[in-house]
């Protein structure tokens, strides 16, 4: 991979730091009077998700990380791996539990997810912002309650639990915002 | 896409126009001549901490009008000032843009103290009511960090910088620079014009040096900070052509050590100094910094019509 100097650091650039692939969040140039210039850089470690803050001398460089984001369709899980397919090349990739993480709560077959590949292997999985999933279990709500005050927990087909209004019933399909885990609405069948 | 739009508000553009007319009136009243010097030249500055933008087939965009203005002084111009664009490679960020506006002026016969007073007189017009306070670099640095920047062990200064998040391969001068930028500057009272003078000798650039009471070499150089911004950088100017030649050589030794390109010594400047640069003091002020301080902006983009990323 190419090396990137501090002046090329910008939000979204993927670089290697301490052996881990990182994504640059912020790059601030600091220069005292007429002296040595520095760059204070915030990076997200793409393996752990942790945010690191590091200061570099301006002009120092980091090796680029072979990281790219690709859109892939979720196929199925065999219990150990989650399988995804590139819809243009039909190439398949298997993501392990660490890569899938919390995204597994929102994976529905045939949905298209964003897969971050590191050296060609899945590093993380980002589900679509909105998914439509079936409620497999929820307490029967009171008839006539349409205001949705309070709500109740409902278990979805993926195992995710979301709060839904009282009038929503088992067997119905609901739309959920995967970034917040919030119920958005009912999908009329 | 909305990135065709300017990033400065109409108010910020008006503030710049007003500032320019205040500056012109200030110098006209003091009989300082407004001059104009080239921004494209055969030579660029040798300072290892400033990188010029090369223009193939020509030379360099100027990082400051200093060399040309000193040639005017040597030719007998008397007191001069100008506002111009200056260019520095790799300087981009919240407070930096590779192209920026410099207000620079020179006063033959002025000692550094006289120039500090004149600088504060201009700032009094731009920032009415702001008070000022003077410090020696050494005492201020010691007060904030607990270390004497000139006499402490190199290892103590480097360790202190590393404790505050500096990269691990700094030399002493870079460690002091780091602590100055990250600890000392941020500790200065925002609402006070803070004048810092007698910088360490190694940070003299083109200033004269002398020995302080302890025999440590310090530069006749000052900076003025306000609202967390470095506004002005002034020198009692080096006039000795032999010392100037030595600093060009010294800069290039440092440039070579840091893997930077060698900058040829500016013969025009050296010839002018051989002829005789009158004793003088000079100061450079960042116009965008003045505007940021005046308007309480924390991003340089708020006072530039089009910063580099959309220019």
Coordinates of N, CA and C in Angstrom, one line a residue, chain B residues 80-281:
Chain B
X80 N 8.4 51.1 5.8 CA 7.5 50.6 4.7 C 6.5 49.5 5.3
X81 N 5.4 49.4 4.7 CA 4.4 48.3 5.0 C 3.8 47.8 3.8
X82 N 3.2 46.6 3.9 CA 2.3 46.1 2.8 C 1.4 45.0 3.4
X83 N 0.3 44.8 2.7 CA -0.5 43.6 3.0 C -0.5 42.8 1.7
X84 N -0.2 41.6 1.8 CA -0.1 40.8 0.5 C -0.4 39.3 0.8
X85 N -0.6 38.6 -0.2 CA -0.8 37.1 0.0 C 0.5 36.4 0.2
X86 N 0.5 35.4 1.1 CA 1.7 34.6 1.3 C 1.3 33.1 1.2
X87 N 2.2 32.3 0.8 CA 1.9 30.9 0.5 C 2.8 29.9 1.3
X88 N 2.2 28.9 1.9 CA 3.1 27.9 2.6 C 2.5 26.5 2.4
X89 N 3.4 25.7 1.9 CA 3.1 24.3 1.5 C 2.7 23.5 2.8
X90 N 1.6 22.8 2.7 CA 1.3 21.9 3.8 C 0.6 22.5 5.0
X91 N 0.4 23.8 5.0 CA -0.2 24.4 6.1 C -1.7 24.6 5.9
X92 N -2.5 23.6 6.3 CA -3.9 23.7 6.2 C -4.6 23.1 7.4
X93 N -5.6 23.8 7.9 CA -6.2 23.3 9.1 C -7.2 24.3 9.6
X94 N -7.6 24.2 10.9 CA -8.6 25.1 11.4 C -8.1 26.5 11.4
X95 N -6.8 26.8 11.6 CA -6.3 28.1 11.7 C -5.3 28.4 10.6
X96 N -5.2 27.5 9.6 CA -4.2 27.7 8.6 C -4.8 27.4 7.2
X97 N -4.4 28.2 6.2 CA -4.7 28.0 4.9 C -3.4 28.2 4.1
X98 N -3.2 27.3 3.1 CA -1.9 27.4 2.3 C -1.7 28.8 1.7
X99 N -2.7 29.5 1.4 CA -2.7 30.9 0.9 C -3.3 31.8 2.0
X100 N -2.6 32.8 2.5 CA -3.2 33.6 3.5 C -2.7 35.1 3.3
X101 N -3.2 36.0 4.1 CA -2.9 37.4 3.9 C -2.0 37.9 5.1
X102 N -0.9 38.5 4.7 CA 0.1 39.0 5.6 C 0.1 40.5 5.6
X103 N 0.2 41.0 6.8 CA 0.5 42.5 7.0 C 1.9 42.5 7.6
X104 N 2.8 43.2 6.9 CA 4.2 43.2 7.3 C 4.7 44.6 7.3
X105 N 5.4 45.0 8.3 CA 6.0 46.4 8.2 C 7.4 46.4 8.9
X106 N 8.2 47.4 8.4 CA 9.5 47.6 8.9 C 9.8 49.0 9.3
X107 N 10.5 49.2 10.4 CA 10.7 50.5 10.9 C 12.2 50.7 11.1
X108 N 12.9 51.4 10.2 CA 14.3 51.7 10.4 C 14.5 52.6 11.7
X109 N 15.5 52.3 12.5 CA 15.7 53.0 13.7 C 14.9 52.6 14.9
X110 N 14.0 51.7 14.7 CA 13.2 51.2 15.9 C 13.9 50.1 16.6
X111 N 13.9 50.2 17.9 CA 14.3 49.0 18.7 C 13.1 48.1 18.8
X112 N 13.3 46.9 19.2 CA 12.2 45.9 19.3 C 11.0 46.5 20.1
X113 N 11.4 47.2 21.2 CA 10.4 47.7 22.2 C 9.5 48.7 21.5
X114 N 10.1 49.6 20.6 CA 9.3 50.6 19.9 C 8.3 50.0 19.0
X115 N 8.8 48.9 18.4 CA 7.8 48.2 17.4 C 6.7 47.5 18.1
X116 N 7.0 46.9 19.3 CA 5.9 46.3 20.1 C 4.9 47.4 20.5
X117 N 5.4 48.5 20.9 CA 4.4 49.6 21.2 C 3.6 50.0 20.0
X118 N 4.2 50.1 18.8 CA 3.4 50.4 17.6 C 2.4 49.4 17.3
X119 N 2.8 48.1 17.4 CA 1.9 47.0 17.2 C 0.7 47.0 18.1
X120 N 1.0 47.3 19.4 CA -0.1 47.4 20.3 C -1.0 48.6 20.0
X121 N -0.4 49.7 19.5 CA -1.3 50.8 19.1 C -2.2 50.5 18.0
X122 N -1.8 49.7 17.0 CA -2.6 49.2 15.9 C -3.7 48.3 16.5
X123 N -3.3 47.4 17.4 CA -4.3 46.4 17.9 C -5.3 47.1 18.8
X124 N -4.9 48.3 19.4 CA -5.9 49.0 20.3 C -7.0 49.6 19.4
X125 N -6.7 49.9 18.1 CA -7.7 50.4 17.2 C -8.6 49.2 16.7
X126 N -8.0 48.0 16.6 CA -8.7 46.9 16.1 C -9.5 46.2 17.2
X127 N -9.0 46.2 18.4 CA -9.6 45.5 19.6 C -9.8 46.5 20.7
X128 N -10.7 47.4 20.6 CA -10.9 48.5 21.6 C -11.0 47.9 23.0
X129 N -10.3 48.5 23.9 CA -10.5 48.1 25.3 C -9.6 46.9 25.8
X130 N -9.0 46.2 24.8 CA -8.1 45.1 25.2 C -6.9 45.5 26.0
X131 N -6.6 44.9 27.1 CA -5.4 45.2 27.9 C -4.2 44.4 27.4
X132 N -3.0 44.8 27.8 CA -1.9 44.0 27.3 C -1.0 43.6 28.5
X133 N -0.2 42.6 28.4 CA 0.7 42.1 29.4 C 1.9 41.6 28.7
X134 N 3.1 41.8 29.3 CA 4.4 41.4 28.7 C 5.0 40.3 29.5
X135 N 5.6 39.3 28.8 CA 6.3 38.2 29.4 C 7.6 37.9 28.7
X136 N 8.6 37.4 29.4 CA 9.8 36.8 28.8 C 9.4 35.3 28.5
X137 N 9.8 34.9 27.3 CA 9.5 33.5 26.9 C 9.9 32.5 28.0
X138 N 11.2 32.7 28.5 CA 11.7 31.7 29.4 C 10.9 31.6 30.7
X139 N 10.5 32.8 31.3 CA 9.8 32.8 32.5 C 8.3 32.3 32.3
X140 N 7.7 32.6 31.2 CA 6.4 32.2 30.9 C 6.3 30.7 30.8
X141 N 7.3 30.2 30.0 CA 7.4 28.7 29.7 C 7.6 28.0 31.0
X142 N 8.5 28.5 31.9 CA 8.8 27.9 33.2 C 7.6 27.9 34.1
X143 N 6.9 29.0 34.0 CA 5.7 29.2 34.9 C 4.6 28.1 34.5
X144 N 4.4 27.9 33.3 CA 3.4 26.9 32.9 C 3.8 25.5 33.0
X145 N 5.0 25.2 32.5 CA 5.5 23.8 32.4 C 6.3 23.3 33.6
X146 N 6.9 24.3 34.4 CA 7.8 23.9 35.5 C 9.2 23.7 35.0
X147 N 9.5 23.9 33.7 CA 10.8 23.6 33.2 C 11.4 24.9 32.6
X148 N 12.7 25.0 32.7 CA 13.4 26.2 32.1 C 13.7 25.7 30.7
X149 N 13.2 26.4 29.7 CA 13.4 25.9 28.3 C 14.8 26.0 27.8
X150 N 15.6 26.9 28.5 CA 17.0 27.1 28.0 C 18.0 26.3 28.8
X151 N 17.7 26.0 30.1 CA 18.7 25.3 30.9 C 18.3 23.9 31.4
X152 N 17.0 23.5 31.2 CA 16.6 22.2 31.6 C 17.3 21.1 30.8
X153 N 17.5 19.9 31.3 CA 18.0 18.8 30.5 C 17.1 18.6 29.3
X154 N 17.8 18.3 28.2 CA 17.0 17.9 27.0 C 16.0 16.8 27.3
X155 N 16.5 15.8 28.0 CA 15.6 14.7 28.3 C 14.4 15.0 29.1
X156 N 14.5 16.0 30.0 CA 13.4 16.4 30.8 C 12.3 17.1 30.0
X157 N 12.8 18.0 29.0 CA 11.9 18.7 28.2 C 11.1 17.7 27.2
X158 N 11.9 16.7 26.7 CA 11.4 15.8 25.8 C 10.3 14.9 26.5
X159 N 10.7 14.5 27.7 CA 9.8 13.6 28.5 C 8.5 14.4 28.8
X160 N 8.6 15.6 29.2 CA 7.4 16.5 29.5 C 6.5 16.6 28.2
X161 N 7.1 16.8 27.1 CA 6.3 16.8 25.8 C 5.6 15.5 25.6
X162 N 6.3 14.4 25.8 CA 5.7 13.1 25.6 C 4.6 12.8 26.5
X163 N 4.7 13.3 27.8 CA 3.6 13.1 28.8 C 2.4 13.8 28.3
X164 N 2.6 14.9 27.5 CA 1.4 15.6 27.0 C 1.1 15.2 25.6
X165 N 1.5 14.0 25.2 CA 1.0 13.5 23.9 C 1.9 13.7 22.7
X166 N 3.1 14.2 22.9 CA 3.9 14.4 21.7 C 4.5 13.1 21.1
X167 N 4.8 13.1 19.8 CA 5.4 11.9 19.2 C 6.7 11.7 19.9
X168 N 7.2 10.5 19.8 CA 8.4 10.1 20.6 C 9.7 10.4 20.1
X169 N 9.8 10.9 18.8 CA 11.2 11.1 18.3 C 11.6 12.6 18.2
X170 N 11.1 13.4 19.1 CA 11.4 14.9 19.0 C 12.8 15.2 19.6
X171 N 13.4 16.2 19.0 CA 14.6 16.8 19.7 C 14.2 17.9 20.6
X172 N 15.1 18.5 21.3 CA 14.8 19.5 22.4 C 14.0 20.6 21.8
X173 N 14.4 21.2 20.7 CA 13.8 22.4 20.1 C 12.3 22.0 19.8
X174 N 12.1 20.9 19.2 CA 10.8 20.5 18.8 C 9.9 20.2 20.0
X175 N 10.5 19.7 21.1 CA 9.8 19.4 22.3 C 9.3 20.8 22.9
X176 N 10.2 21.8 22.9 CA 9.8 23.1 23.4 C 8.7 23.7 22.5
X177 N 8.8 23.6 21.2 CA 7.8 24.0 20.3 C 6.4 23.4 20.6
X178 N 6.5 22.1 20.8 CA 5.3 21.3 21.1 C 4.6 21.8 22.4
X179 N 5.4 22.0 23.4 CA 4.9 22.4 24.7 C 4.4 23.9 24.6
X180 N 5.1 24.7 23.8 CA 4.6 26.1 23.7 C 3.3 26.1 23.0
X181 N 3.1 25.3 21.9 CA 1.8 25.3 21.2 C 0.7 24.7 21.9
X182 N 1.0 23.6 22.7 CA -0.1 22.8 23.2 C -0.4 23.2 24.7
X183 N 0.6 23.6 25.5 CA 0.4 23.9 26.9 C 0.4 25.4 27.2
X184 N 1.5 26.1 26.7 CA 1.7 27.5 27.1 C 0.6 28.4 26.4
X185 N 0.5 28.3 25.1 CA -0.4 29.2 24.3 C -1.8 29.0 24.8
X186 N -2.2 27.8 25.2 CA -3.6 27.5 25.6 C -3.8 28.1 27.0
X187 N -2.7 28.3 27.8 CA -2.9 28.8 29.2 C -2.9 30.3 29.3
X188 N -2.7 31.0 28.1 CA -2.7 32.4 28.2 C -4.1 33.0 28.3
X189 N -4.3 34.0 29.1 CA -5.7 34.6 29.2 C -6.2 35.1 27.9
X190 N -7.3 34.6 27.5 CA -7.8 34.9 26.1 C -8.1 36.4 25.9
X191 N -8.6 37.1 26.9 CA -9.0 38.4 26.7 C -7.9 39.5 26.9
X192 N -6.7 39.0 26.8 CA -5.6 40.0 27.1 C -4.6 39.8 25.9
X193 N -4.1 40.9 25.4 CA -3.0 40.9 24.4 C -1.8 40.5 25.1
X194 N -1.3 39.3 24.9 CA -0.1 38.8 25.6 C 1.1 38.9 24.7
X195 N 2.1 39.7 25.1 CA 3.3 39.9 24.4 C 4.4 39.0 25.0
X196 N 5.0 38.2 24.2 CA 6.1 37.3 24.6 C 7.3 37.7 23.9
X197 N 8.4 38.0 24.6 CA 9.7 38.3 23.9 C 10.8 37.5 24.4
X198 N 12.0 37.7 23.8 CA 13.2 36.9 24.1 C 13.0 35.4 23.9
X199 N 12.7 35.1 22.7 CA 12.6 33.6 22.4 C 13.9 33.0 22.4
X200 N 14.0 31.6 22.6 CA 15.3 30.9 22.6 C 16.1 31.2 21.4
X201 N 17.4 31.2 21.5 CA 18.3 31.6 20.4 C 18.1 30.7 19.2
X202 N 17.8 29.4 19.4 CA 17.6 28.5 18.3 C 16.4 28.9 17.4
X203 N 15.5 29.7 18.0 CA 14.2 30.1 17.3 C 14.4 31.5 16.8
X204 N 15.6 31.9 16.5 CA 15.8 33.3 16.2 C 15.3 33.6 14.7
X205 N 15.4 32.6 13.8 CA 15.1 32.9 12.4 C 16.0 34.0 11.9
X206 N 15.4 35.2 11.6 CA 16.2 36.3 11.1 C 16.3 37.5 12.2
X207 N 16.2 37.1 13.4 CA 16.3 38.1 14.5 C 17.7 38.2 15.0
X208 N 18.0 39.3 15.6 CA 19.3 39.4 16.3 C 19.2 38.6 17.6
X209 N 20.4 38.1 18.0 CA 20.4 37.4 19.3 C 21.3 38.2 20.3
X210 N 21.0 37.9 21.6 CA 21.9 38.5 22.6 C 21.8 37.5 23.8
X211 N 22.7 37.8 24.8 CA 22.7 36.9 26.0 C 21.8 37.6 27.1
X212 N 21.0 36.7 27.7 CA 20.2 37.3 28.9 C 21.1 37.2 30.1
X213 N 20.5 37.6 31.3 CA 21.2 37.7 32.5 C 22.0 36.5 32.9
X214 N 21.5 35.3 32.5 CA 22.2 34.1 32.9 C 23.1 33.6 31.8
X215 N 23.3 34.5 30.8 CA 24.2 34.1 29.7 C 23.6 33.2 28.7
X216 N 22.3 32.9 28.8 CA 21.7 32.1 27.8 C 21.4 32.9 26.5
X217 N 21.6 32.3 25.3 CA 21.4 33.0 24.1 C 19.9 33.1 23.8
X218 N 19.4 34.4 23.7 CA 18.0 34.6 23.3 C 17.8 35.5 22.1
X219 N 16.7 35.4 21.4 CA 16.5 36.1 20.2 C 15.7 37.4 20.5
X220 N 16.1 38.5 19.8 CA 15.3 39.7 20.0 C 14.0 39.5 19.0
X221 N 13.1 38.8 19.5 CA 12.0 38.4 18.8 C 10.8 38.4 19.7
X222 N 9.6 38.9 19.2 CA 8.4 38.8 20.0 C 7.2 38.2 19.3
X223 N 6.3 37.8 20.0 CA 5.0 37.3 19.5 C 3.9 37.9 20.3
X224 N 2.8 38.2 19.7 CA 1.6 38.7 20.4 C 0.5 37.7 20.2
X225 N -0.1 37.3 21.3 CA -1.3 36.4 21.3 C -2.5 37.1 21.8
X226 N -3.6 36.7 21.2 CA -4.9 37.2 21.7 C -6.0 36.2 21.4
X227 N -6.9 36.0 22.3 CA -8.0 35.1 22.1 C -7.5 33.7 21.6
X228 N -6.4 33.2 22.1 CA -5.9 31.9 21.7 C -5.2 31.9 20.4
X229 N -5.0 33.0 19.8 CA -4.4 33.1 18.4 C -3.1 33.8 18.5
X230 N -2.1 33.3 17.7 CA -0.9 34.0 17.6 C -1.1 35.0 16.5
X231 N -1.0 36.3 16.8 CA -1.3 37.4 15.8 C -0.1 37.9 15.1
X232 N 1.0 38.1 15.9 CA 2.1 38.9 15.4 C 3.4 38.2 15.7
X233 N 4.4 38.3 14.9 CA 5.7 37.8 15.1 C 6.7 38.8 14.6
X234 N 7.5 39.4 15.5 CA 8.4 40.5 15.2 C 9.8 40.3 15.6
X235 N 10.7 41.0 14.9 CA 12.2 40.8 15.1 C 12.8 42.2 15.2
X236 N 13.8 42.3 16.0 CA 14.9 43.3 15.7 C 15.7 42.6 14.7
X237 N 15.8 43.2 13.5 CA 16.3 42.4 12.4 C 17.8 42.3 12.4
X238 N 18.2 41.1 12.0 CA 19.6 40.8 11.7 C 20.1 41.6 10.6
X239 N 21.2 42.3 10.7 CA 21.7 43.2 9.7 C 23.1 42.8 9.2
X240 N 23.7 41.9 9.9 CA 25.1 41.4 9.6 C 25.0 40.4 8.4
X241 N 25.6 40.7 7.3 CA 25.5 39.8 6.1 C 26.2 38.5 6.4
X242 N 27.3 38.5 7.2 CA 28.1 37.3 7.4 C 27.2 36.3 8.3
X243 N 26.5 36.9 9.3 CA 25.7 36.1 10.1 C 24.5 35.6 9.3
X244 N 24.0 36.4 8.4 CA 22.9 36.0 7.5 C 23.4 34.8 6.6
X245 N 24.6 34.8 6.1 CA 25.1 33.7 5.3 C 25.2 32.5 6.2
X246 N 25.7 32.6 7.4 CA 25.8 31.5 8.3 C 24.4 30.9 8.6
X247 N 23.4 31.7 8.7 CA 22.0 31.2 9.0 C 21.5 30.4 7.8
X248 N 21.7 30.9 6.6 CA 21.3 30.2 5.4 C 22.0 28.8 5.4
X249 N 23.3 28.8 5.7 CA 24.0 27.5 5.7 C 23.4 26.6 6.8
X250 N 23.2 27.2 8.0 CA 22.7 26.4 9.1 C 21.3 25.8 8.8
X251 N 20.4 26.7 8.2 CA 19.1 26.2 7.8 C 19.2 25.0 6.9
X252 N 20.1 25.1 5.9 CA 20.2 24.0 4.9 C 20.8 22.8 5.5
X253 N 21.7 22.9 6.5 CA 22.2 21.7 7.2 C 21.0 21.0 7.9
X254 N 20.1 21.8 8.6 CA 18.9 21.2 9.2 C 18.0 20.6 8.2
X255 N 17.8 21.3 7.0 CA 16.9 20.9 6.0 C 17.4 19.5 5.5
X256 N 18.7 19.4 5.3 CA 19.3 18.1 4.8 C 19.0 17.0 5.8
X257 N 19.2 17.3 7.1 CA 19.0 16.3 8.2 C 17.6 15.8 8.2
X258 N 16.6 16.7 7.9 CA 15.2 16.3 7.9 C 14.7 15.9 6.6
X259 N 15.6 15.6 5.6 CA 15.2 15.1 4.3 C 14.4 16.2 3.5
X260 N 14.6 17.5 3.8 CA 14.0 18.5 3.0 C 14.9 19.0 1.9
X261 N 14.3 19.6 0.8 CA 15.1 20.1 -0.3 C 15.9 21.3 0.2
X262 N 17.1 21.5 -0.4 CA 18.0 22.6 -0.1 C 17.5 23.8 -0.8
X263 N 17.4 24.9 0.0 CA 17.0 26.2 -0.6 C 18.3 27.1 -0.8
X264 N 18.5 27.5 -2.1 CA 19.6 28.3 -2.4 C 19.6 29.6 -1.7
X265 N 20.7 30.1 -1.1 CA 20.8 31.4 -0.4 C 20.4 32.5 -1.4
X266 N 19.6 33.4 -1.0 CA 19.1 34.5 -1.9 C 20.2 35.5 -2.0
X267 N 20.9 35.5 -3.2 CA 22.0 36.4 -3.4 C 21.6 37.9 -3.4
X268 N 20.4 38.1 -3.9 CA 19.9 39.5 -4.0 C 19.9 40.0 -2.5
X269 N 19.3 39.2 -1.6 CA 19.3 39.7 -0.2 C 20.7 39.9 0.4
X270 N 21.5 38.9 0.1 CA 22.9 39.0 0.7 C 23.6 40.2 0.1
X271 N 23.5 40.5 -1.2 CA 24.1 41.7 -1.8 C 23.6 43.0 -1.2
X272 N 22.2 43.0 -0.9 CA 21.6 44.1 -0.3 C 22.2 44.4 1.1
X273 N 22.4 43.2 1.8 CA 22.9 43.4 3.2 C 24.3 43.8 3.2
X274 N 25.1 43.3 2.2 CA 26.5 43.8 2.0 C 26.5 45.3 1.8
X275 N 25.6 45.8 1.1 CA 25.5 47.2 0.8 C 25.1 47.9 2.1
X276 N 24.2 47.3 2.9 CA 23.9 47.8 4.3 C 22.4 47.9 4.5
X277 N 21.9 47.0 5.4 CA 20.5 47.1 5.8 C 20.5 48.0 7.0
X278 N 19.7 49.1 7.0 CA 19.7 49.9 8.2 C 19.2 49.2 9.4
X279 N 19.7 49.5 10.6 CA 19.2 48.9 11.9 C 17.7 49.1 11.9
X280 N 16.9 48.0 12.1 CA 15.5 48.2 12.0 C 14.8 47.0 12.7
X281 N 13.5 47.2 13.0 CA 12.7 46.1 13.5 C 11.5 45.9 12.5

